[in-house]
Coordinates of C-alpha atoms and ligand atoms in Angstrom, one line a residue:
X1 CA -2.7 -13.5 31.6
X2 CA 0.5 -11.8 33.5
X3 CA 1.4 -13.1 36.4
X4 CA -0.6 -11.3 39.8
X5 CA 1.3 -10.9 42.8
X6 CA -1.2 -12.3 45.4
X7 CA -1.6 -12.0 49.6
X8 CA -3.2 -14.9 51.1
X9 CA -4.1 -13.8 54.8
X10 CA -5.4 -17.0 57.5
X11 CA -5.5 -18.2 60.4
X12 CA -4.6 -21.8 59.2
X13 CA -2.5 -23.0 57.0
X14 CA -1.6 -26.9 56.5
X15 CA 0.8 -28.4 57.5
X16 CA 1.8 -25.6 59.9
X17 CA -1.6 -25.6 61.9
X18 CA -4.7 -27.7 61.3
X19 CA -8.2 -27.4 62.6
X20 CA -10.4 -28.1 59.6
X21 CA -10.8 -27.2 55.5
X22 CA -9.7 -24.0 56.1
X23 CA -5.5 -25.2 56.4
X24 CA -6.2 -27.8 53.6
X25 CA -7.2 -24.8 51.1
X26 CA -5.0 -22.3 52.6
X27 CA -1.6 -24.9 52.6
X28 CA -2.7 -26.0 48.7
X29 CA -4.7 -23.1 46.7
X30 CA -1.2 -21.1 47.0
X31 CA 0.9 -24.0 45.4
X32 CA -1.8 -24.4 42.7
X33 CA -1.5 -20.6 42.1
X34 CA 2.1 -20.7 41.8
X35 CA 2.3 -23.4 39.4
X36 CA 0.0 -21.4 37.1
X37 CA 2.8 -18.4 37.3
X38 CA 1.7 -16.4 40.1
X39 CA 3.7 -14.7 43.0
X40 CA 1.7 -15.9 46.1
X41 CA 2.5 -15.4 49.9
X42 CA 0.4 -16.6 53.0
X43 CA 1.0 -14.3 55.9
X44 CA -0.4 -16.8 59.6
X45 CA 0.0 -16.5 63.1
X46 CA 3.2 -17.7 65.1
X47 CA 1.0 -20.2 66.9
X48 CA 2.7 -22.3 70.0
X49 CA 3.8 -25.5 68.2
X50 CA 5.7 -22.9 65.2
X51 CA 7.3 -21.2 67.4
X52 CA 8.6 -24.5 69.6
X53 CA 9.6 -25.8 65.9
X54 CA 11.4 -22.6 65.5
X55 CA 13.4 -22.6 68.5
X56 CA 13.9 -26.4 68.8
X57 CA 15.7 -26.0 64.9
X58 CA 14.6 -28.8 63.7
X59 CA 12.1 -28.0 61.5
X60 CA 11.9 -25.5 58.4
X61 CA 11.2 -22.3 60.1
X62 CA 13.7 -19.8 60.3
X63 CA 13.6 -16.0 62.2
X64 CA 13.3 -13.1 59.5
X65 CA 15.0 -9.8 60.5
X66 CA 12.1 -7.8 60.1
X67 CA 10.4 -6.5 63.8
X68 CA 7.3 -4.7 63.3
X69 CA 5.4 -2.3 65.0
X70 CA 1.8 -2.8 64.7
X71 CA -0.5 0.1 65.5
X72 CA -2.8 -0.7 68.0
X73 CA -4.9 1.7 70.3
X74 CA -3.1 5.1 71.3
X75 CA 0.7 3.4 70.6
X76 CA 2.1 0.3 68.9
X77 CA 2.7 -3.5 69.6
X78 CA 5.6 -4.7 68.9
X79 CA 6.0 -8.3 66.6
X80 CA 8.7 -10.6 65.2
X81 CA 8.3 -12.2 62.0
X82 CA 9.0 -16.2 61.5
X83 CA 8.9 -17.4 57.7
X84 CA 8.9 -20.8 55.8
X85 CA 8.5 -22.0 52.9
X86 CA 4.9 -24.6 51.8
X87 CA 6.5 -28.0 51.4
X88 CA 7.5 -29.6 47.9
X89 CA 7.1 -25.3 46.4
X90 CA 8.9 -22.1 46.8
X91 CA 5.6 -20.3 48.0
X92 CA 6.9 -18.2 51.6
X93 CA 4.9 -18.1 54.7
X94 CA 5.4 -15.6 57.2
X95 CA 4.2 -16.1 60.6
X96 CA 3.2 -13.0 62.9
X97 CA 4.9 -13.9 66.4
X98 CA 3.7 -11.7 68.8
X99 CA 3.7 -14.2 72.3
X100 CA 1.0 -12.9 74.1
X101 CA -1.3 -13.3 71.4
X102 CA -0.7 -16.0 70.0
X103 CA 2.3 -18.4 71.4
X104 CA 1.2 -18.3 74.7
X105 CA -2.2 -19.9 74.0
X106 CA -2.5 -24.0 73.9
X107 CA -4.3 -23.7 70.8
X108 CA -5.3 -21.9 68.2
X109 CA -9.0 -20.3 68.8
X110 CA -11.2 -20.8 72.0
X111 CA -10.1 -17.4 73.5
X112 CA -12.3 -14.7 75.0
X113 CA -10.1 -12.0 73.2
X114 CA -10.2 -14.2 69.9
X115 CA -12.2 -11.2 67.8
X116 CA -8.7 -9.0 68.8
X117 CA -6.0 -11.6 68.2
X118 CA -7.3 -11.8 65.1
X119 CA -7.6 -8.4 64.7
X120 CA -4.0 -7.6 65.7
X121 CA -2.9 -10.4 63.2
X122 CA -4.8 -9.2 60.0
X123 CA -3.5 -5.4 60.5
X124 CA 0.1 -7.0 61.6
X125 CA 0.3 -8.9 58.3
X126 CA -0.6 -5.8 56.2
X127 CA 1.7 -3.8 58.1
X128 CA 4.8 -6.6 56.9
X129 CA 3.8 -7.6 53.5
X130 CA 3.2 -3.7 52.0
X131 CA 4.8 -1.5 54.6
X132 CA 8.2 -3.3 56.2
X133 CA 8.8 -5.4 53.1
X134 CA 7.0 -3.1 50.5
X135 CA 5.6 -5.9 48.7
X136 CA 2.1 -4.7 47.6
X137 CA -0.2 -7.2 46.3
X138 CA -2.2 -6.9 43.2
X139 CA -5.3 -8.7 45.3
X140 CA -5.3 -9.8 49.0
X141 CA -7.1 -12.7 49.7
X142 CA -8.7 -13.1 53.1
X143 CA -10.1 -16.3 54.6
X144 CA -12.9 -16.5 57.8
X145 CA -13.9 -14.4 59.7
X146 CA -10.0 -13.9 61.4
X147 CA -8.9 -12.4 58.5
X148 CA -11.5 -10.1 57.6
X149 CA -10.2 -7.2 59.9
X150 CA -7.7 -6.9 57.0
X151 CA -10.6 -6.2 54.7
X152 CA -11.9 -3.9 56.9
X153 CA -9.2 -1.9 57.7
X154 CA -8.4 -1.8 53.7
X155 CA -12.0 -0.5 52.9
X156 CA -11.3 2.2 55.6
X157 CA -8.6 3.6 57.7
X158 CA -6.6 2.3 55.0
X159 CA -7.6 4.3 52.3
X160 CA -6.3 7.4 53.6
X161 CA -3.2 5.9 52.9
X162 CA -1.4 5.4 49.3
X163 CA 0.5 2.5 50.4
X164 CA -2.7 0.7 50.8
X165 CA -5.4 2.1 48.9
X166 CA -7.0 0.6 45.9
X167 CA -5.9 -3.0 47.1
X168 CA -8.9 -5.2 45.5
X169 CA -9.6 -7.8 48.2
X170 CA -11.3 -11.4 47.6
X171 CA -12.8 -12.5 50.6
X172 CA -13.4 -16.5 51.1
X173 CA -16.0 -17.9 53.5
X174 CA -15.4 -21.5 54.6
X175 CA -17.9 -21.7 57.5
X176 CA -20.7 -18.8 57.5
X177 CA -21.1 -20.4 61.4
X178 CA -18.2 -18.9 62.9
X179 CA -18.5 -15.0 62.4
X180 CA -16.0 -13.6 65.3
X181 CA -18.1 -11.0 67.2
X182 CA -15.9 -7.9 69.4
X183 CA -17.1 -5.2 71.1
X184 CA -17.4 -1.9 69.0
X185 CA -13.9 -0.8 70.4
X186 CA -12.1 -2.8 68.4
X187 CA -12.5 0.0 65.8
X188 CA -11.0 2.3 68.2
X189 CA -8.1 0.4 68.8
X190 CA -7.7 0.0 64.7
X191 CA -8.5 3.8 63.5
X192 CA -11.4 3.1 61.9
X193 CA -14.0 5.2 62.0
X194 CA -17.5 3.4 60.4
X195 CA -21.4 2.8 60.3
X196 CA -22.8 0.1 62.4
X197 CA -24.1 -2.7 59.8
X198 CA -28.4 -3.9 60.1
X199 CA -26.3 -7.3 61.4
X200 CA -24.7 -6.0 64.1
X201 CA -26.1 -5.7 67.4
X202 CA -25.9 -2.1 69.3
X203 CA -22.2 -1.9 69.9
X204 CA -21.0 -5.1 68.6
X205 CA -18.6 -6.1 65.7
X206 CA -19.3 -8.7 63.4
X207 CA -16.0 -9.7 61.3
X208 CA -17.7 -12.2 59.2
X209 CA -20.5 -9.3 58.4
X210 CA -17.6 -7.2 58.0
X211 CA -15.8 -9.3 55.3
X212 CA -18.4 -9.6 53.2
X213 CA -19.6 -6.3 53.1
X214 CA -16.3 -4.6 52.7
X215 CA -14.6 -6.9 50.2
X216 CA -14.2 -6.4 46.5
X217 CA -15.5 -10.1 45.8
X218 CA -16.9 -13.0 47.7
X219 CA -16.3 -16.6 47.6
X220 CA -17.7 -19.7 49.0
X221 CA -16.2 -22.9 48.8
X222 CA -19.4 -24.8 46.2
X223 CA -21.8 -23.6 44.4
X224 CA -24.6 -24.9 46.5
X225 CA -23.2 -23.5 49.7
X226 CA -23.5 -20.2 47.9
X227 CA -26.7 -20.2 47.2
X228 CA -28.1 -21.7 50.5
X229 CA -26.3 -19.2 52.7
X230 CA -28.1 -16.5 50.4
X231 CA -31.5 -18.4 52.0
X232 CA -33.0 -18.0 56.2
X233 CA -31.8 -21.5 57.0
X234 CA -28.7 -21.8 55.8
X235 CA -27.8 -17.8 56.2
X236 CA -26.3 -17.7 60.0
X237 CA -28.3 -14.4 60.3
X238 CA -26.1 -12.8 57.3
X239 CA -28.3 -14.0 54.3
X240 CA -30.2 -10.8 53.6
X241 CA -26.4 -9.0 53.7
X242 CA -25.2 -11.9 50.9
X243 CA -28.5 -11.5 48.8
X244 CA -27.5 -7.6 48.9
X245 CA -24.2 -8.8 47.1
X246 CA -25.1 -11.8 45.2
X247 CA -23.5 -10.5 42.3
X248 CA -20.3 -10.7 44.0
X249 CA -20.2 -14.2 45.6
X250 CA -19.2 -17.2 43.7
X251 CA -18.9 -20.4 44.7
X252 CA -16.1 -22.6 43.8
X253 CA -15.1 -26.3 44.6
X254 CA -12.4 -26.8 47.0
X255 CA -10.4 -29.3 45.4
X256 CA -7.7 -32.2 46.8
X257 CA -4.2 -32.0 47.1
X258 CA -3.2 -35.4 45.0
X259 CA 0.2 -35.4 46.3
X260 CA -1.4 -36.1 49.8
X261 CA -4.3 -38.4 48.7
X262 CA -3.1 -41.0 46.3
X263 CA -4.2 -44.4 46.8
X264 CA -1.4 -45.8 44.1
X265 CA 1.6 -45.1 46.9
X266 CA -0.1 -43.6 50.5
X267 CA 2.1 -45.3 52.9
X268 CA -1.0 -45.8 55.6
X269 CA -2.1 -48.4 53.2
X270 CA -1.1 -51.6 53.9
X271 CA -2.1 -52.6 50.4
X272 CA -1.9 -49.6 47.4
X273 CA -4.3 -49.9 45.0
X274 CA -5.9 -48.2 41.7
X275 CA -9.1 -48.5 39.6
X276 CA -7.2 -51.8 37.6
X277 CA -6.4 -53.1 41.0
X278 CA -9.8 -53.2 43.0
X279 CA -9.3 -56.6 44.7
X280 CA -6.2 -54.7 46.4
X281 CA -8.7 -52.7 49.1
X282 CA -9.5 -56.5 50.7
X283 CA -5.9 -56.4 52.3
X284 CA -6.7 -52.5 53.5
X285 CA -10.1 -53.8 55.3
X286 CA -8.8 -56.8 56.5
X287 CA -5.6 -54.8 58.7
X288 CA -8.7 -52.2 59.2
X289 CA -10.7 -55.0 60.8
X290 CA -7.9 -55.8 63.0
X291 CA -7.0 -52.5 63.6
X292 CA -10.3 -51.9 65.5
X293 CA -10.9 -55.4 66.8
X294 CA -13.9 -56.2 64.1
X295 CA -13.8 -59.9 63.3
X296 CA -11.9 -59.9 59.5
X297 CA -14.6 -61.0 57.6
X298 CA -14.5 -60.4 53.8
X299 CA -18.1 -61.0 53.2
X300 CA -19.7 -58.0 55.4
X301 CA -19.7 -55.1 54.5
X302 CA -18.2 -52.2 56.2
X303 CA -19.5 -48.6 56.5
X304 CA -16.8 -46.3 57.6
X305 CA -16.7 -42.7 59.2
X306 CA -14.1 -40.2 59.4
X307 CA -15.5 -37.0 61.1
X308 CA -15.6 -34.3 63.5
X309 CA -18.1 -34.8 66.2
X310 CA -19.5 -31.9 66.0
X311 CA -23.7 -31.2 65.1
X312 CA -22.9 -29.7 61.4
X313 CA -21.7 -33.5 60.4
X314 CA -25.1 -35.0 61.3
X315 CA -24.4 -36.6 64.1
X316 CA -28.0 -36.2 65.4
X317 CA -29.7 -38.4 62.9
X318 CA -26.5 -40.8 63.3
X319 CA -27.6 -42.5 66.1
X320 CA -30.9 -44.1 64.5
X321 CA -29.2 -45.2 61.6
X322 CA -26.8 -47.3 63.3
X323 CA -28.9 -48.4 65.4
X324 CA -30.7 -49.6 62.6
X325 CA -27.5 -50.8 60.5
X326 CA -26.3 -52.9 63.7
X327 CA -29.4 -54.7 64.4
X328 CA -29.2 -56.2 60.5
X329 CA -31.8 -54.4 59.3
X330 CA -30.4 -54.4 56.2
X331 CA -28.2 -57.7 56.4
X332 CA -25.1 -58.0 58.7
X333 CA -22.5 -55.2 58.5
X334 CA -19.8 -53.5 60.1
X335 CA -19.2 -49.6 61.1
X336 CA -16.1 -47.9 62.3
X337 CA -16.0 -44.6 63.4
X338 CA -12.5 -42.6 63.9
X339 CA -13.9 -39.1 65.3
X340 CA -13.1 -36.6 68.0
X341 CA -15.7 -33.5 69.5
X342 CA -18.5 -32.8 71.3
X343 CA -19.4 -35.3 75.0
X344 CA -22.5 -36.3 74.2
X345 CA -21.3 -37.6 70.4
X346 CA -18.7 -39.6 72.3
X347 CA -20.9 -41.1 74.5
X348 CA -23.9 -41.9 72.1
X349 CA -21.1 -43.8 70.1
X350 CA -19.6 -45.3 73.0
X351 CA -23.0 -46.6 74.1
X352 CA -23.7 -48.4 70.5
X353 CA -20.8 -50.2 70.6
X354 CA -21.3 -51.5 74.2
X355 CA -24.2 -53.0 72.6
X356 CA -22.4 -54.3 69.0
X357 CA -18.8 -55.0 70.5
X358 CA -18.1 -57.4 67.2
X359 CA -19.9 -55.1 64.6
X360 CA -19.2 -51.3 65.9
X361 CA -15.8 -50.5 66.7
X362 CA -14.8 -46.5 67.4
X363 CA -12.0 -44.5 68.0
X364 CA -12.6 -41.1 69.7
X365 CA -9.1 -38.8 69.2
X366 CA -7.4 -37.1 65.7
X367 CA -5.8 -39.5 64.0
X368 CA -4.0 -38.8 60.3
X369 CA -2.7 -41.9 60.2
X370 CA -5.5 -44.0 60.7
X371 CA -7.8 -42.1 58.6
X372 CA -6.5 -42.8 55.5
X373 CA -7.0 -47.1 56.0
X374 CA -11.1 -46.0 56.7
X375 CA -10.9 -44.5 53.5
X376 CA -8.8 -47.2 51.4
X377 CA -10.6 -50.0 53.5
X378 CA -14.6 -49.1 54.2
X379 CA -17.0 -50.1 51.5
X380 CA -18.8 -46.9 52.2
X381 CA -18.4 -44.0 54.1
X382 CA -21.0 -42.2 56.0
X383 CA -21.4 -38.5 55.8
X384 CA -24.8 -37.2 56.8
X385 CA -24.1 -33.6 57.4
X386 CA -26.7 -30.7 58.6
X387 CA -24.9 -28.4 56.2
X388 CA -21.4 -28.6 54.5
X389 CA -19.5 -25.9 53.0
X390 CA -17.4 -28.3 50.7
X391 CA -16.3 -31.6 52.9
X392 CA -13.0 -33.0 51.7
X393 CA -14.1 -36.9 53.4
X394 CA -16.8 -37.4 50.6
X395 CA -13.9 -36.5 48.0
X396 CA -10.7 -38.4 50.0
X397 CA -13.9 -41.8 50.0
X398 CA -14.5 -41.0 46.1
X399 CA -11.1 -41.3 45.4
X400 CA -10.1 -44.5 47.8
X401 CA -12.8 -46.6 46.2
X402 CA -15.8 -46.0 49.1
X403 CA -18.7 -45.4 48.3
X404 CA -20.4 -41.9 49.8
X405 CA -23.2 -42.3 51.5
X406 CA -24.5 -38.4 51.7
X407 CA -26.8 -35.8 52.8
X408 CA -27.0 -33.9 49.2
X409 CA -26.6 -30.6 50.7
X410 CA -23.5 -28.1 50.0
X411 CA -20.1 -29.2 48.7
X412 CA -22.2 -33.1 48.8
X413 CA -24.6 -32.3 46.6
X414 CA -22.0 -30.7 44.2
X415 CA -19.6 -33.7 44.2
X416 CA -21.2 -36.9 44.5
X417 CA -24.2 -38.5 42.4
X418 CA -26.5 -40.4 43.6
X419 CA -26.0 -43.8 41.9
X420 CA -23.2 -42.8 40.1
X421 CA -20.6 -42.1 42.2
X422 CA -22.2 -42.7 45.4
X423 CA -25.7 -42.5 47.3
X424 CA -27.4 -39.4 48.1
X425 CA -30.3 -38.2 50.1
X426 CA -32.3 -35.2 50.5
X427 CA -33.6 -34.1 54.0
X428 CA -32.2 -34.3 57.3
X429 CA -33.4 -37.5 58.8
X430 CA -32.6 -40.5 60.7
X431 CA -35.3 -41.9 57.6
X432 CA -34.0 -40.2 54.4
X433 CA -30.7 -41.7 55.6
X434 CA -31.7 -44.9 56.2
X435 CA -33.4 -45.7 53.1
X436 CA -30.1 -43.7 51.1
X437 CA -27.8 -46.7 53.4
X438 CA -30.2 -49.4 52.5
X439 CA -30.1 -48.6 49.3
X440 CA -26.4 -48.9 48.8
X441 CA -25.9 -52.1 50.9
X442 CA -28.9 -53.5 48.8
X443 CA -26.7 -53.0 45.3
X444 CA -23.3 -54.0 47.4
X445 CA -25.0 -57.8 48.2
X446 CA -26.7 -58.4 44.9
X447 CA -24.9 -55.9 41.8
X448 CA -20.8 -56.3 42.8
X449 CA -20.6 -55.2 38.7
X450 CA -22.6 -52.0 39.2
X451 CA -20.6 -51.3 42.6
X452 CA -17.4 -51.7 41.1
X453 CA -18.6 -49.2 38.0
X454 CA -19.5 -46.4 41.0
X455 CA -15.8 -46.9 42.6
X456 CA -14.0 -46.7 39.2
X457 CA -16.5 -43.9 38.3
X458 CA -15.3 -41.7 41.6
X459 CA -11.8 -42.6 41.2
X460 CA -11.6 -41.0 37.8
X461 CA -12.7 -38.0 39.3
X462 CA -10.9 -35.0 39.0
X463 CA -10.8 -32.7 41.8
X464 CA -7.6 -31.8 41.6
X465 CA -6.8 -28.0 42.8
X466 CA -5.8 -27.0 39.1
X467 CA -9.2 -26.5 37.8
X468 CA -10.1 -24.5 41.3
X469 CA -7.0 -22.7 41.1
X470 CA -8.4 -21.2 37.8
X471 CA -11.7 -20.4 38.7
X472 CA -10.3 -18.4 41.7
X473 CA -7.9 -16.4 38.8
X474 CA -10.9 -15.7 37.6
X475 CA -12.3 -13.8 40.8
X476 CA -9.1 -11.9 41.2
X477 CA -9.1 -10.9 37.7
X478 CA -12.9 -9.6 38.3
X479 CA -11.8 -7.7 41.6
X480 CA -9.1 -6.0 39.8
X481 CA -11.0 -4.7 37.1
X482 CA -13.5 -3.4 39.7
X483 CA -11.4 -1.4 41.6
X484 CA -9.2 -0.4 38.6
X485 CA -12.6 0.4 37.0
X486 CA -11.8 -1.4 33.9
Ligands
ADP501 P1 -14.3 -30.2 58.3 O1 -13.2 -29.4 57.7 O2 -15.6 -29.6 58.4 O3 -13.9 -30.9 59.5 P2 -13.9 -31.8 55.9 O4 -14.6 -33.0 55.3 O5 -13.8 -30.6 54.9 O6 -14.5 -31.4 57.2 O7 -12.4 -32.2 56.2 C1 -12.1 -33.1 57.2 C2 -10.6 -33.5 57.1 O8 -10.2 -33.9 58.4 C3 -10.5 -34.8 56.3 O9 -9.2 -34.8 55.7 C4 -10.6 -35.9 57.3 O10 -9.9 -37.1 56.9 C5 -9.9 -35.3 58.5 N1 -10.4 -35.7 59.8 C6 -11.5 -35.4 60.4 N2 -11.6 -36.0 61.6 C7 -10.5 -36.7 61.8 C8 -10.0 -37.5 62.8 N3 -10.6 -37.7 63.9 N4 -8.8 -38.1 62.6 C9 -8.1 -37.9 61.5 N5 -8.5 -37.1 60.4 C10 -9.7 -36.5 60.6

């Protein structure tokens, strides 16, 4: 196919600033693109820590002589551009700097004016990309909520100009949850002039509605996210809007950036190891023992977490199953927990381990280091989510040798197999999770020939980003023949 020139518009982009899934995708999906011959550029905000990396020169990130000025309201904002390149590829990011906004903040999101930063930074990017550098796209793809002001303004104001009409846009949901709500003035302030949407309250916004309503195409990031969010539980309040486009949404797998995750040569592991090499993880578990102050013992086994502490990642029917796990009913084991969120996670975790100093150990704070000797050293690792768009911990386990131990819903239930590749269960409770837990430790004790098939099973799996990066050729080649009316 010829090569498409392609706009990739978010608020987070790894390594330049990291919240969740979103920066993964957004910092590999253009490198995967690029190696398959396409011309892709990522347009993000000029958060804080970029811009202190910019002035400090140290880093990568240079000025680019381009000053913009957005239209905003009656007048227009001024904005400086910063740019970059994705590491190990020649694929240029350009960051919108614009101080007040963005750089001024202490983080990224969290703001009371977040619906308008976002706003200003989707019509800011469009403004650089087609108007200052008159680069214009063959699609524009739009992640979250903060980036579907572009596809907005696209499907409207924009129009009325030939710079910018007939731009197919693919629009990517990675968590329905977070839909960025803004008072109806924000249209004002854009030029838009629009219907209200069933989803939106009297005088009220909705990006996320927005997005998916206005874009060309829609994708989520697995196939079984897709269809729950098209059901009442699962739908955030915007189901009935994705059943109305059903046609249009596709799921597709988020895959791994294998340059990152390798357990052959990641230099957090104290001992690398492949599928030939098994007996390597012992060393990993071992300095992970020590590392949280477990007694080392070789013959327990040890269940490992690696999570946000946050009510999607099931931390509600957590508790119960620990509590279980700890007092050995299902043998002695081990747990550690590397997480940071929500109070009341903290101090539910904190409590267990007052009780199970030698057999819980936690660490509450972000930690990229340590994360990767939970996944190379835990014999399983414990991911009960409420819902989950794709998860990348159930992936990074799969391919370290631990076993998932997972709540077969989303991006689980698409990637591991129970008894395969690792242990799955069906509803959300303490129970389900249990049994799914006893299950595993049950073959761990008494099948180590069966285990070791369901490591080297999960290593050999491929979720590399190249089969992804196809499938989302695909979508662009779809919106393009829509809007070209092919
Ligand atoms: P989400 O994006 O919803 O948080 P994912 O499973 O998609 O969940 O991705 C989580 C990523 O963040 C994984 O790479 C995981 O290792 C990492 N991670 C999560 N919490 C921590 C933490 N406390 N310290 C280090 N890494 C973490």
């Amino acid at each position: 196919m010829q090569p498409l020139k392609i706009l990739f518009l978010s608020a987070e982009v790894a390594p330049f600033a990291k919240a969740g899934g979103l920066a993964d995708v957004c910092g590999s999906l253009p490198k995967a693109l690029a190696a398959l011959g396409h011309d892709v550029r990522v347009v993000m905000p000029a958060y804080a820590p970029i811009e202190a990396s910019y002035h400090s020169g140290q880093g990568t990130i240079r000025s680019h002589p381009v000053t913009l000025q957005v239209p905003m309201g009656y007048g227009t904002v001024p904005a400086g551009v910063l740019e970059a390149t994705l590491p190990g590829s020649k694929v240029p990011v350009y960051f919108i700097a614009e101080w007040h906004r963005f750089a001024s903040r202490a983080f990224f999101y969290g703001y009371w004016d977040d619906p308008q930063r976002f706003a200003f930074f989707s019509r800011a990017a469009l403004d650089l990309m087609i108007a200052a550098l008159g680069w214009r796209p063959d699609v524009i793809h739009a992640h979250d909520w903060h980036a579907a002001p572009a596809v907005t303004w696209l499907a409207t104001a924009g129009q009325a100009d030939g710079r910018y009409a007939n731009i197919p846009t693919v629009y990517t949901i990675h968590n329905l949850m977070h839909q960025g709500t803004a008072p109806w003035e924000i249209f004002h302030d854009m030029g838009i002039l629009t219907h209200g949407l069933k989803e939106e309250h009297y005088g009220e916004v909705n990006w996320m509605a927005r997005g998916i309503y206005h874009a060309t195409m829609i994708t989520t990031v697995s196939p079984t996210y897709a269809r729950e969010i098209m059901g009442w539980e699962g739908g955030s309040g915007l189901d009935a809007l994705l059943r109305h486009r059903s046609f249009d949404v596709h799921g597709i797998l988020n895959g791994l950036d294998y340059e990152v995750w390798d357990p052959t040569r990641d230099p957090h592991l104290v001992a690398p190891f492949d599928a030939a090499r098994l007996d390597q993880r012992q060393h990993n578990k071992r300095v992970l023992q020590e590392r949280f102050r477990l007694p080392q013992r070789d013959d327990l086994p040890l269940v490992g977490m690696v999570t946000r502490l946050d009510r999607q990642k099931g931390l509600d029917i957590t508790g119960h199953v620990l509590h279980l796990l700890l007092n050995n009913f299902a043998g002695e084991a081990q747990c550690v927990v590397l997480g940071a969120g929500a109070q009341h996670y903290v101090d539910m975790l904190e409590h267990l381990a007052g009780y199970h100093r030698d057999r819980l150990s936690i660490f509450i704070g972000y930690d990229p280091g340590l994360a990767p000797l939970i996944y190379g050293g835990s014999d399983l690792f414990l991911m009960p989510s409420l819902f989950e768009p794709c998860g990348l911990g159930q992936l990074i386990a799969m391919r370290y040798g631990s076993l998932p131990v997972v709540r077969a819903t989303g991006g689980l239930a698409d990637t591991v197999r129970h008894g395969v590749t690792g242990f799955t269960f069906q509803y959300y409770s303490s129970d389900d999770c249990w049994n799914a837990l006893k299950e595993a430790l049950y073959i761990y004790h008494v099948d180590r020939e069966s285990w070791q098939a369901m490591q080297r099973t999960g290593m050999a799996n491929d979720y590399s980003w190249v089969s992804s990066a196809r499938a989302y050729q695909q979508v662009y080649e779809w919106a393009i023949a829509r809007v070209r009316g092919w």
